[in-house]
Short mmCIF file of C-alpha atoms in Angstrom, two decimals:
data_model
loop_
_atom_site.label_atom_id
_atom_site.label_comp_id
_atom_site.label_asym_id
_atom_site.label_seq_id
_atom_site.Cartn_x
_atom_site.Cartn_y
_atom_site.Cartn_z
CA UNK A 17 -0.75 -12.46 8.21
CA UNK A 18 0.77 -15.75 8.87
CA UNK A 19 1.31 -18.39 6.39
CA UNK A 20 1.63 -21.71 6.37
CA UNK A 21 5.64 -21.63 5.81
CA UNK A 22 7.23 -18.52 7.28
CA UNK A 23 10.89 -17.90 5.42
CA UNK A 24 9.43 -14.48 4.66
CA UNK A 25 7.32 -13.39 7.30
CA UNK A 26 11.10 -14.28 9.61
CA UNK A 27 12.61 -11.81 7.20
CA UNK A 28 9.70 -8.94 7.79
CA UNK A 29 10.23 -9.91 11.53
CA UNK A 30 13.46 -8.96 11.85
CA UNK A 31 13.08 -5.87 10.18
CA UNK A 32 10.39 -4.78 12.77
CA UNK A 33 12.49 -6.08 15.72
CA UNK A 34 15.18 -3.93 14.82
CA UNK A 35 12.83 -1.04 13.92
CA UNK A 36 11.14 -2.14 17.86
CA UNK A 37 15.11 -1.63 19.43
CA UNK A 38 -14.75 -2.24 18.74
CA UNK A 39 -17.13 -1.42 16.09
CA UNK A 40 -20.84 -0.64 15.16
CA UNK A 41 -22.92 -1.63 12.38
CA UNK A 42 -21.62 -4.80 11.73
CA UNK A 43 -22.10 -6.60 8.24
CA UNK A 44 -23.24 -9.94 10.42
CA UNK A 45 -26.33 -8.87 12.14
CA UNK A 46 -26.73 -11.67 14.69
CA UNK A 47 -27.95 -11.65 17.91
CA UNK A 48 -24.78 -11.15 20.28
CA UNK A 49 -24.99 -13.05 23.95
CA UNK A 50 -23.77 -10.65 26.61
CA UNK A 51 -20.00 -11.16 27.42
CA UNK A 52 -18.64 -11.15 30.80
CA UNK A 53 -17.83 -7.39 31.86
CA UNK A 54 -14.04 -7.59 32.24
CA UNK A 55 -13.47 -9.52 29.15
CA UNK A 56 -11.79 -8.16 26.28
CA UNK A 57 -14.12 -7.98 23.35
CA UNK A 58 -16.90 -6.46 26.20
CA UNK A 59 -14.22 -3.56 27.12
CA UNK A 60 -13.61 -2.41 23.71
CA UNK A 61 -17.55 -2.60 22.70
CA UNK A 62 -17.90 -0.40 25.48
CA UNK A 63 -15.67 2.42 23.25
CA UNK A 64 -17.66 0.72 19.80
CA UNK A 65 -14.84 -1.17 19.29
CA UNK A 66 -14.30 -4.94 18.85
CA UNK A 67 -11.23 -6.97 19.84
CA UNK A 68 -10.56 -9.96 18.04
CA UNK A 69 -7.95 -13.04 17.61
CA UNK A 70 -7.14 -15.19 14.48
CA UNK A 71 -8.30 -18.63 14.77
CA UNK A 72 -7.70 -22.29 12.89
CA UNK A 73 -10.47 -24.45 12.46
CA UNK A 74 -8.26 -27.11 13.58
CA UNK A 75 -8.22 -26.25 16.98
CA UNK A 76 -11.80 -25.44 17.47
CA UNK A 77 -12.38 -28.91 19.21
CA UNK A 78 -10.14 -27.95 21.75
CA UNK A 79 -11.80 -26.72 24.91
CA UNK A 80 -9.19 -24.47 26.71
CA UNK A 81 -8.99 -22.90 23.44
CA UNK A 82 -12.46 -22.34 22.14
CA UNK A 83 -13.21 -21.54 25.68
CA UNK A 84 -11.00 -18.66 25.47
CA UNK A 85 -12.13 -17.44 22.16
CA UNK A 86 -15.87 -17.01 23.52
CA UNK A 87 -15.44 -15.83 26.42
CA UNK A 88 -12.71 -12.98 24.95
CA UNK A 89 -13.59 -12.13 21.57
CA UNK A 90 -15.74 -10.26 19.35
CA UNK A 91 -14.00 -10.44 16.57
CA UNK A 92 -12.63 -13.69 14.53
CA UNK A 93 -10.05 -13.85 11.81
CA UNK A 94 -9.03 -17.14 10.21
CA UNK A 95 -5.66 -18.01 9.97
CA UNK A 96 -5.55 -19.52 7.12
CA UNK A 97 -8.80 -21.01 5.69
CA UNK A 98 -9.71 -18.50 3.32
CA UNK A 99 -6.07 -17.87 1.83
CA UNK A 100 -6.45 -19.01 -2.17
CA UNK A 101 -4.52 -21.83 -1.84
CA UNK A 102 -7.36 -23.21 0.46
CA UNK A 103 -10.33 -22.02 -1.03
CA UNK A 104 -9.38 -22.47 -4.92
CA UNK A 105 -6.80 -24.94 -5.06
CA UNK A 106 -7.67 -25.39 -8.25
CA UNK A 107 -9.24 -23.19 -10.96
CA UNK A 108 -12.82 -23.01 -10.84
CA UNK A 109 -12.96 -25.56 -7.73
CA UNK A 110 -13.61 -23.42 -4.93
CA UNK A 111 -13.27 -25.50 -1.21
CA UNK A 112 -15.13 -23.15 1.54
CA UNK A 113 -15.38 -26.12 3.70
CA UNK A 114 -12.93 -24.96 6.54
CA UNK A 115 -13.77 -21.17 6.15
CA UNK A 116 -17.35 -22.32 6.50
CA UNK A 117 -16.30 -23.61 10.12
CA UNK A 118 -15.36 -21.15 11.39
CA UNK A 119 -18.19 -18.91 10.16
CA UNK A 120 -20.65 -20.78 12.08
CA UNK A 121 -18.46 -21.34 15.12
CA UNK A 122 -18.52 -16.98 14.82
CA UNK A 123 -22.62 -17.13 13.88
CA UNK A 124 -23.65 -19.68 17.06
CA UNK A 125 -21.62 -17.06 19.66
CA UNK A 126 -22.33 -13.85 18.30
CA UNK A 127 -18.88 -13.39 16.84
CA UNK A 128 -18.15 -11.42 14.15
CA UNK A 129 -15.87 -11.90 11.10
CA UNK A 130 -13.06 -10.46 9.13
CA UNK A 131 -12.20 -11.79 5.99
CA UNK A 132 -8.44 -12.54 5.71
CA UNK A 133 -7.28 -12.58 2.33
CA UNK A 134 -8.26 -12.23 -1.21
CA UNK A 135 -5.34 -11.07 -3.47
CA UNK A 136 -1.89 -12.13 -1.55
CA UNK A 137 1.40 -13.34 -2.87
CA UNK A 138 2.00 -15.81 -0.46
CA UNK A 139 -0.09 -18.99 -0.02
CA UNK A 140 -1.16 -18.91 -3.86
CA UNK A 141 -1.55 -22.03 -5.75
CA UNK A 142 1.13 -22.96 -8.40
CA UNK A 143 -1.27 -22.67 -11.36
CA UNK A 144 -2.34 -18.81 -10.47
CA UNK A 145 1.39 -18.07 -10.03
CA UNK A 146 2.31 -19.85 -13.34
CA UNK A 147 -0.10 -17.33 -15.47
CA UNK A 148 1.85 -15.28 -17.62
CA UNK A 149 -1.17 -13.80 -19.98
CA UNK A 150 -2.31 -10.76 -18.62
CA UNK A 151 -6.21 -11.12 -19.67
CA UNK A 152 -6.34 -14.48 -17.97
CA UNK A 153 -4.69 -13.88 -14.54
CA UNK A 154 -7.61 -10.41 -14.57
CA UNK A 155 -10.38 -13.03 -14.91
CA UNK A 156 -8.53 -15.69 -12.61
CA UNK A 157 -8.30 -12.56 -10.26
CA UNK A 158 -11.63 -10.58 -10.38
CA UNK A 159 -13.79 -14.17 -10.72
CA UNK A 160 -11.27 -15.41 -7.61
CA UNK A 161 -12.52 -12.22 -5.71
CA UNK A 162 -16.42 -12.32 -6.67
CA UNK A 163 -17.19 -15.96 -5.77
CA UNK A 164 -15.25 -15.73 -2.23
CA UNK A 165 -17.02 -12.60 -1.12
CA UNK A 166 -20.38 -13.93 -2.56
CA UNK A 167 -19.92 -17.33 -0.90
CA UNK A 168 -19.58 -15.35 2.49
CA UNK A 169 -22.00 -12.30 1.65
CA UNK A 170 -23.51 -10.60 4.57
CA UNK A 171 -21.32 -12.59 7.03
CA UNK A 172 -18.37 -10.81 6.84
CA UNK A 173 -17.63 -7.58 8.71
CA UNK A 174 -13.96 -6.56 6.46
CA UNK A 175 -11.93 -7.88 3.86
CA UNK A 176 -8.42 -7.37 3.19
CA UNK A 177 -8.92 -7.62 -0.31
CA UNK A 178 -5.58 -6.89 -1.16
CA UNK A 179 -2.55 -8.07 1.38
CA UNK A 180 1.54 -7.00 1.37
CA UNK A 181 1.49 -5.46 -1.66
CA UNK A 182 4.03 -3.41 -0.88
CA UNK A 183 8.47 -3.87 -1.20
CA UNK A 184 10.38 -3.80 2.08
CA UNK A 185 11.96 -0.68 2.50
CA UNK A 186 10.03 1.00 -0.59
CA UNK A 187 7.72 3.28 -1.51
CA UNK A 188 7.14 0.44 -4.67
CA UNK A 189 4.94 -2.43 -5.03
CA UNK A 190 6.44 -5.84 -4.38
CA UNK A 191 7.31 -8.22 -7.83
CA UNK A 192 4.26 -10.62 -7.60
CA UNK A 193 2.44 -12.64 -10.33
CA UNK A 194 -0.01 -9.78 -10.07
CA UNK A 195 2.16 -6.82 -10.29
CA UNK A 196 4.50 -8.58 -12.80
CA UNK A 197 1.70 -9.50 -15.56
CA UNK A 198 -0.78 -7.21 -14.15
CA UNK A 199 0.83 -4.07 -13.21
CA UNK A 200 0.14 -1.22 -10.78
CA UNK A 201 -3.51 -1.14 -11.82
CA UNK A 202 -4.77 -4.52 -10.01
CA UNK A 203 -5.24 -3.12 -6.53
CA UNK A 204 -7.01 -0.86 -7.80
CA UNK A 205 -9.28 -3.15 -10.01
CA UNK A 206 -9.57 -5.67 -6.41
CA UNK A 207 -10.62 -3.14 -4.57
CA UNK A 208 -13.38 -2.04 -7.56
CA UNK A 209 -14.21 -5.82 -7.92
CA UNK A 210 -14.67 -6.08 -4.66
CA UNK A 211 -17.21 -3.69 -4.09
CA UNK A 212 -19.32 -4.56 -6.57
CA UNK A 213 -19.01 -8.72 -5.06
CA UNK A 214 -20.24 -7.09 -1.53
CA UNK A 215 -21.21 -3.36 -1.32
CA UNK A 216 -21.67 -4.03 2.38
CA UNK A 217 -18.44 -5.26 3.81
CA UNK A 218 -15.83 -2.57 4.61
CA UNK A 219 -12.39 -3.20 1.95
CA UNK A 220 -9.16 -3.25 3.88
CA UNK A 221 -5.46 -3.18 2.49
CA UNK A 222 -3.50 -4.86 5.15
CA UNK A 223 0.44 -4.85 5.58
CA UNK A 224 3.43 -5.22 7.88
CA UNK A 225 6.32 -2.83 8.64
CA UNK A 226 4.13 0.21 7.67
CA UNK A 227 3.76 1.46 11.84
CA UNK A 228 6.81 3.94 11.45
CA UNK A 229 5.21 7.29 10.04
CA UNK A 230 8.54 8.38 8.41
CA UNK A 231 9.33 4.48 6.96
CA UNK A 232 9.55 4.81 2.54
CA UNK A 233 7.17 1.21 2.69
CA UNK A 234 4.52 3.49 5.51
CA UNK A 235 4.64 6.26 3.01
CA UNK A 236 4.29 4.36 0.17
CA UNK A 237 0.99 3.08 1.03
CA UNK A 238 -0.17 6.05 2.24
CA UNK A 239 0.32 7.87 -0.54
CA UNK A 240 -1.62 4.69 -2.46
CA UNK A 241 -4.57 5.42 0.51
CA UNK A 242 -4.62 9.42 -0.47
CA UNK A 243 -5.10 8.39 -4.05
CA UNK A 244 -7.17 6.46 -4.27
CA UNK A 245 -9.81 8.22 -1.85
CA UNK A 246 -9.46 11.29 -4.22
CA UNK A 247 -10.10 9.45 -6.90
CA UNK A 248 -12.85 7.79 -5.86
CA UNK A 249 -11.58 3.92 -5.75
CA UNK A 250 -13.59 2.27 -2.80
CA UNK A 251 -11.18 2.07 0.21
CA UNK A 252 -12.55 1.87 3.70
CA UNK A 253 -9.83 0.61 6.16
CA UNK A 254 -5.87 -0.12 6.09
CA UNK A 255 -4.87 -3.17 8.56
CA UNK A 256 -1.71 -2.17 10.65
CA UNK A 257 -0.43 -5.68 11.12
CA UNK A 258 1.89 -4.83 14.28
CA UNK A 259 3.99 -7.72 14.78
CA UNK A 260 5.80 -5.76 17.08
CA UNK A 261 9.43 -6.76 18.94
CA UNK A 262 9.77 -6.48 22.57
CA UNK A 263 10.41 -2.76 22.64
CA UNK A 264 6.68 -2.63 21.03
CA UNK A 265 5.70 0.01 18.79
CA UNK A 266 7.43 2.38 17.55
CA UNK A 267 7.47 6.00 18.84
CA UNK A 268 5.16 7.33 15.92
CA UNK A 269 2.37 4.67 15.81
CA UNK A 270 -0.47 6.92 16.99
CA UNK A 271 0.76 9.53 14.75
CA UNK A 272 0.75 7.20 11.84
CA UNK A 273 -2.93 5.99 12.78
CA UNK A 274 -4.21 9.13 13.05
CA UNK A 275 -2.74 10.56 9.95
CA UNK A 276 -3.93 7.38 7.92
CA UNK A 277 -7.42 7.82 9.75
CA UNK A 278 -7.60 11.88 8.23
CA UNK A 279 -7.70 10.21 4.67
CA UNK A 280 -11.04 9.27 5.54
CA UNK A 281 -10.58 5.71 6.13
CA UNK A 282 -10.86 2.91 9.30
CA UNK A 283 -7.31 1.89 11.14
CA UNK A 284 -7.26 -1.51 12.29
CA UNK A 285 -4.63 -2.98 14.20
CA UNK A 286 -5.07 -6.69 12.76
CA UNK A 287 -2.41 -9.30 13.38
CA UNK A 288 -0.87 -7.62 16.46
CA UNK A 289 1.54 -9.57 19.11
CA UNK A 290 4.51 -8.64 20.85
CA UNK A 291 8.14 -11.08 21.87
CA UNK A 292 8.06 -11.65 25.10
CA UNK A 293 4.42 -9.79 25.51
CA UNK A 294 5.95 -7.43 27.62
CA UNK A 295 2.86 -5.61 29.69
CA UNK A 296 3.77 -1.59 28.94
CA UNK A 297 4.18 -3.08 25.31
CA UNK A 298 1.03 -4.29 24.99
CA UNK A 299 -0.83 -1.07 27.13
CA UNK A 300 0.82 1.49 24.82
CA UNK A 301 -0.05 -0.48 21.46
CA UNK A 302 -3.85 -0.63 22.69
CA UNK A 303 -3.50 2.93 23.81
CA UNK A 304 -2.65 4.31 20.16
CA UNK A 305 -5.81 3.31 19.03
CA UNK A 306 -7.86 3.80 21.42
CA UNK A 307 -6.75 7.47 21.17
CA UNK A 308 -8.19 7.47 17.93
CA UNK A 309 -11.75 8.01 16.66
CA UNK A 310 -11.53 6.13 13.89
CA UNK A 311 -9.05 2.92 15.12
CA UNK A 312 -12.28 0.58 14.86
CA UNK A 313 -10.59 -2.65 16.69
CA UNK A 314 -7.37 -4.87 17.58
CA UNK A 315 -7.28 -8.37 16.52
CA UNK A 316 -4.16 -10.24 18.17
CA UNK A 317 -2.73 -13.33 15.72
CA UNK A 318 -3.49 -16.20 17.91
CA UNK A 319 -5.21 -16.85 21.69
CA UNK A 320 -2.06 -18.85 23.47
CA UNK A 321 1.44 -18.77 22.93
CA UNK A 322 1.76 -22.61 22.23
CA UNK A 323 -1.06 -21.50 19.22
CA UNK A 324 1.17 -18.22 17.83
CA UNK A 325 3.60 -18.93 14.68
CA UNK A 326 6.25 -16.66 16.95
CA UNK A 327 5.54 -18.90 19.94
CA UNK A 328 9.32 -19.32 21.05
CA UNK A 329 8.85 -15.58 21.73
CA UNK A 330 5.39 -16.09 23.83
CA UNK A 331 3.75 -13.02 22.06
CA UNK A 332 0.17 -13.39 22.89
CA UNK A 333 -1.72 -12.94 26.16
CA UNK A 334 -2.48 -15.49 27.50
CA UNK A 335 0.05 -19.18 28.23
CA UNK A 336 0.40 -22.62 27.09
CA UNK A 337 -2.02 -23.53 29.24
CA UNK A 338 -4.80 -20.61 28.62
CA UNK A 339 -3.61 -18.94 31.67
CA UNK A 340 -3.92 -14.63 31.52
CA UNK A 341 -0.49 -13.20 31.66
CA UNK A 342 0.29 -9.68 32.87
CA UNK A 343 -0.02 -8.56 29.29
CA UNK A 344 -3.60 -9.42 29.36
CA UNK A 345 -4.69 -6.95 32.25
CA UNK A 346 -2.72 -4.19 30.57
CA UNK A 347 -4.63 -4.67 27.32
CA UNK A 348 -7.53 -4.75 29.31
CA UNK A 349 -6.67 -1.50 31.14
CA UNK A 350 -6.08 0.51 28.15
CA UNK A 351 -9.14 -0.25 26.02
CA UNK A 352 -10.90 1.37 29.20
CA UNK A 353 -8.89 4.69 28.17
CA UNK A 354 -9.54 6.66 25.33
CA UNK A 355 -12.21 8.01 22.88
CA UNK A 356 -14.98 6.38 21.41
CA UNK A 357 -15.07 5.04 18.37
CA UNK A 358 -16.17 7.17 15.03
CA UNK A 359 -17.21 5.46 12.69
CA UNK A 360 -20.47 4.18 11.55
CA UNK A 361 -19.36 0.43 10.92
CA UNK A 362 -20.30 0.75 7.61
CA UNK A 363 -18.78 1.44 4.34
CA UNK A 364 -17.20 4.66 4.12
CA UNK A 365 -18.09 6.43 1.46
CA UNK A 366 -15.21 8.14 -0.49
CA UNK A 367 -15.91 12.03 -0.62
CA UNK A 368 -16.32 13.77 -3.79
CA UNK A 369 -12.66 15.41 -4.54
CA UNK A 370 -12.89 18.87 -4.17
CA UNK A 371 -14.84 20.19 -7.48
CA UNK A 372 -12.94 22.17 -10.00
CA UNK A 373 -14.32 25.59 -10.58
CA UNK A 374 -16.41 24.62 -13.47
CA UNK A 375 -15.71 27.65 -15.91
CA UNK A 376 -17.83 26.45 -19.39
CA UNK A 377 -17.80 22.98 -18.65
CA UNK A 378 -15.75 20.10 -20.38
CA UNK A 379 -13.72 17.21 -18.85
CA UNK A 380 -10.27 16.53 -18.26
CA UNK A 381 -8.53 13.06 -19.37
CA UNK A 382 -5.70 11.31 -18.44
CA UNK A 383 -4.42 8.24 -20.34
CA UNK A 384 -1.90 6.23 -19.01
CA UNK A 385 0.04 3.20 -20.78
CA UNK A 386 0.83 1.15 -17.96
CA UNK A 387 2.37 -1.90 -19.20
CA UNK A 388 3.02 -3.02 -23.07
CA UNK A 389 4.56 -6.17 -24.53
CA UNK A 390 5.03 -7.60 -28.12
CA UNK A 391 1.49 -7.13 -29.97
CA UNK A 392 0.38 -6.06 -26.52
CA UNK A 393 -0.62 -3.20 -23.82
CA UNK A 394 -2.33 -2.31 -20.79
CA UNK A 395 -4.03 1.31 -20.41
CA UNK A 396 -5.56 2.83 -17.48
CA UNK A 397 -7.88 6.27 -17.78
CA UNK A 398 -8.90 8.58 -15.71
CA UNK A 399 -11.89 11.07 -16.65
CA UNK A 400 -12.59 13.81 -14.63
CA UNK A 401 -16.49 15.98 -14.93
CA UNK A 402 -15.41 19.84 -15.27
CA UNK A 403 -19.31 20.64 -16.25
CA UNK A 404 -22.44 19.58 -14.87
CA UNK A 405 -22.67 16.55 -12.55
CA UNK A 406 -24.05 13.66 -14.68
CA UNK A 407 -25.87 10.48 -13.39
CA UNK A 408 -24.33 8.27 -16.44
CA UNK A 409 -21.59 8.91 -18.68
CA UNK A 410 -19.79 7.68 -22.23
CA UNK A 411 -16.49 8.51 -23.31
CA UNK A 412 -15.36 8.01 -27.01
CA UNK A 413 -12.46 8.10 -28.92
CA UNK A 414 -10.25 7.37 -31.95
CA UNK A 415 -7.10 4.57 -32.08
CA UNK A 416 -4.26 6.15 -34.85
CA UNK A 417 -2.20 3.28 -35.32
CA UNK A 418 -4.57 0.40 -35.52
CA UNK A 419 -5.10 -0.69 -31.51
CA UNK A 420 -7.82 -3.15 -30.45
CA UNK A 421 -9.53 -3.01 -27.19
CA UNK A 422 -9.11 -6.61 -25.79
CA UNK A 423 -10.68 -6.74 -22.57
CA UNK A 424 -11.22 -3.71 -20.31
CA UNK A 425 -12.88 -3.43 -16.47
CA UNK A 426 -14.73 -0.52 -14.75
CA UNK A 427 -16.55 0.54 -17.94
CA UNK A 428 -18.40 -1.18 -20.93
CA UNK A 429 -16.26 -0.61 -23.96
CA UNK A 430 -17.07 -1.39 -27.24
CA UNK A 431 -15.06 -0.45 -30.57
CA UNK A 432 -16.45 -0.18 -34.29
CA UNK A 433 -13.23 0.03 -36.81
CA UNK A 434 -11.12 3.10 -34.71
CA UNK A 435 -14.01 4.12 -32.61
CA UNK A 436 -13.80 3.44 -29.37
CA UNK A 437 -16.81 3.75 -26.98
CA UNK A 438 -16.33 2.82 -23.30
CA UNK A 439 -20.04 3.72 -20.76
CA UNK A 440 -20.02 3.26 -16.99
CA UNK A 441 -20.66 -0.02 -15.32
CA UNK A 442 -23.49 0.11 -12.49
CA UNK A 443 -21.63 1.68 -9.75
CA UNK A 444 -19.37 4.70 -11.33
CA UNK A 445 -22.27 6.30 -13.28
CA UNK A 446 -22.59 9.69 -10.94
CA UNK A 447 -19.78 12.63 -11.54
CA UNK A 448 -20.18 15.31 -9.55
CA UNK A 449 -18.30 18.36 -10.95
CA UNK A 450 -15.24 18.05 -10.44
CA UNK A 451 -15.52 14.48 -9.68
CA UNK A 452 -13.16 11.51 -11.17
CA UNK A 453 -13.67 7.79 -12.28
CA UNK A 454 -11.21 5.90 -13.97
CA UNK A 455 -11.15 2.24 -15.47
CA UNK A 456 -8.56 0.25 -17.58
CA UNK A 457 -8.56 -2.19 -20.51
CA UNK A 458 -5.96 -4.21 -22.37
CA UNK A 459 -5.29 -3.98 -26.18
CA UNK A 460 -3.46 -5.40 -29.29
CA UNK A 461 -1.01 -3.32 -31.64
CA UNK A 462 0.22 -4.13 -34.84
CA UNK A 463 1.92 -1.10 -36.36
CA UNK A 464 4.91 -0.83 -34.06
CA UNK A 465 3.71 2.24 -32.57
CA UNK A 466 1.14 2.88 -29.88
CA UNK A 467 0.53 6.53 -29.68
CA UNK A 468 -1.46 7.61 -27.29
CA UNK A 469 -5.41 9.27 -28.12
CA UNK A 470 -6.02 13.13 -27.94
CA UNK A 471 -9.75 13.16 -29.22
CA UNK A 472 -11.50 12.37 -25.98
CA UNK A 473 -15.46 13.09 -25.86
CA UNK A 474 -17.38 12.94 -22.45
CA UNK A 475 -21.43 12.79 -22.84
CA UNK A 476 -20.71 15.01 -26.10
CA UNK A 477 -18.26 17.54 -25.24
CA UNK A 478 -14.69 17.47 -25.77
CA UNK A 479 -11.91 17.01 -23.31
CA UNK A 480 -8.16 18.00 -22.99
CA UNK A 481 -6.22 15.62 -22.41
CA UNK A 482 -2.99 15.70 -19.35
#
């Protein structure tokens, strides 16, 4: 994604130079006027694909430009118009006015929409980075989240609910206001926020440098990807941002895609341009998704090169002056090739892990302290059916050492004295056997210790505890 000031997207850049040396279903169910065959967005709905640019609402009024972006694209990402410092600038004072623009620009030419971002670093107002309390940057967060996806419900095709999360050169998360005071746990909790703002639209993590199958920051958030599809958080697509240098991609993009695309989710390919364009560049980049069944579109970050944020390099594909370069007719020329698309356009569901032979029944707990601070902690747990499935569950247990639940997500929890009751919010009732939820609170402790429970009971029957 491109922000506003770039001192750390020219960082990632180099990185990925040196690393260099279309869709059914849709959420916004419009009527679509017939593109020209031999345009773009027409050759990759042919596959059931989309191809789509990033666009300012500035520029709309410009005729060359939005001339282009009708007559090319299916598919519309803003650039910057619903990044938080734009549509909460302040807390509680939401601004959709320039988003909004662009919607209807997409709704009066049969365009569809991603939504670009919810959760980012970058582009954040100074009063969301300046929280340092972890129970009010979780409501900042999740209420952030809720009232941007219902503002745009049934309009939007794919968030990327949660964007660059990830360290350069690391398997580990990046230091953020939400890592640092949240911890691990709040991509998680987006992603579960998110689904229950807008069951419909598909949830997207997006990142750069993660095109190089054997890179630590690729594996990193595939590994993230593979748990979270076992463990049931809802995760239907991972953006490949592909801001590629003039060598392209690298040699193991397809195999990246497609292993990405086995975990069960939709690859995207969705800020892609190339220095210098060159045309094989551009044909093989288009050709490793095409090549896969599940690689549901390509959006490219901008329509001319006098509109990209790299435009010294003259990424995109077409001129200054709207003019198609040679780039343009390979692009063209590979989304011919290829399979068709596989997925449904909708939501995927996450698959029930595979069950655990259910012997005489019980459950299987894992708590986890993830982050603790004077009089303070955060604790995520995951609860895993061993018996019969059940279509509503309510796990109890007993504090030792005096802890108070403070504020918890993905589960109603309620203490009396020691007792702690936590039952299933609206959409993580069902457990198939052998099938996982997991949710997370904050707490208080007093005692100087903050031992960790071992009497777990699910629906009435006890659980061990790992």
């Amino acid at each position: 994604m491109k922000p506003l000031i770039q001192p750390r997207r020219v960082r990632a850049l180099v990185s990925v130079l040196s690393a260099a040396a279309a869709v059914a279903g849709a959420a916004l169910l419009v009527p679509r006027p017939a593109q020209a065959a031999g345009t773009l967005g027409a050759q990759a709905a042919a596959s059931g694909r989309y191809f789509g640019t990033a666009v300012a609402a500035g520029r709309l009024g410009d005729s060359t430009y939005s001339t282009i972006l009708d007559r090319e694209f299916n598919m519309i990402t803003p650039e910057n118009e619903m990044k938080w410092d734009t549509t909460e600038p302040s807390r509680g004072s939401f601004n959709f006015g320039p988003a909004d623009q662009i919607v209807g620009h997409a709704l009066a030419h049969g365009q569809r929409m991603r939504g670009h971002t919810l959760v980012w670093h970058n582009q954040l107002p100074g009063w969301v980075s300046g929280i340092g309390d972890a129970n009010t940057l979780r409501s900042v967060m999740d209420n952030h989240i809720t009232t941007e996806m219902t503002h745009f419900k049934g309009k939007i095709y794919a968030w990327d609910v949660v964007n660059e999360a990830f360290a350069d050169g690391s398997t580990q998360h990046r230091g953020s206001v939400f890592q640092n005071v949240l911890g691990n746990g709040f991509i998680e909790e987006a992603f579960r926020t998110a689904r229950a703002a807008d069951p419909n639209a598909k949830l997207c993590y997006n990142d750069y440098n993660i095109e190089n199958w054997t890179d630590a920051k690729t594996q990193g958030v595939y590994a993230m990807v593979k748990d979270f599809k076992a463990r049931g958080v809802p995760i239907d697509c991972v953006g490949f941002q592909s801001h590629f240098g003039s060598g392209g991609p690298p040699a193991s993009f397809q195999t990246t895609l497609s292993n990405f695309a086995a975990l069960g989710v939709d690859v995207q390919l969705t800020e892609l341009d190339i220095a210098q364009a060159p045309a094989t560049a551009y044909s093989n980049t288009v050709k490793a998704c095409v090549n896969i069944a599940r690689c549901a579109g390509i959006t490219v970050w901008g329509i001319r090169d006098s509109d990209s944020w790299r435009s010294g390099e003259n990424p995109l594909l077409f001129d200054g002056g709207g003019n198609k370069k040679p780039a343009y007719d390979a692009a063209l020329s590979a989304l011919a090739g290829g399979v068709p698309y596989g997925g449904d356009g909708s939501p995927t569901p996450t698959p029930t892990p595979t069950p655990t032979p259910p012997g005489n029944g019980g459950c299987s707990v894992k708590y986890t302290i993830s982050s603790q601070w004077g009089g303070g902690f955060g604790a995520n747990v995951s609860v895993t059916n061993l018996g019969d499935p059940v279509s509503s569950w309510t796990l109890t247990w007993s504090f030792g050492a005096g802890q108070q639940v403070t504020q918890a997500w993905n589960a109603a929890v309620t203490q009396n004295g020691s007792a702690v009751t936590a039952k299933n919010v609206s959409y993580n009732g069902s457990l198939a056997t052998g099938g996982s939820t997991s949710f997370g609170f904050n707490g208080s402790w007093n005692n100087g210790s903050n031992p960790v429970p071992s009497n777990f009971v699910l629906n009435g029957t006890a659980c061990t505890t790992g």
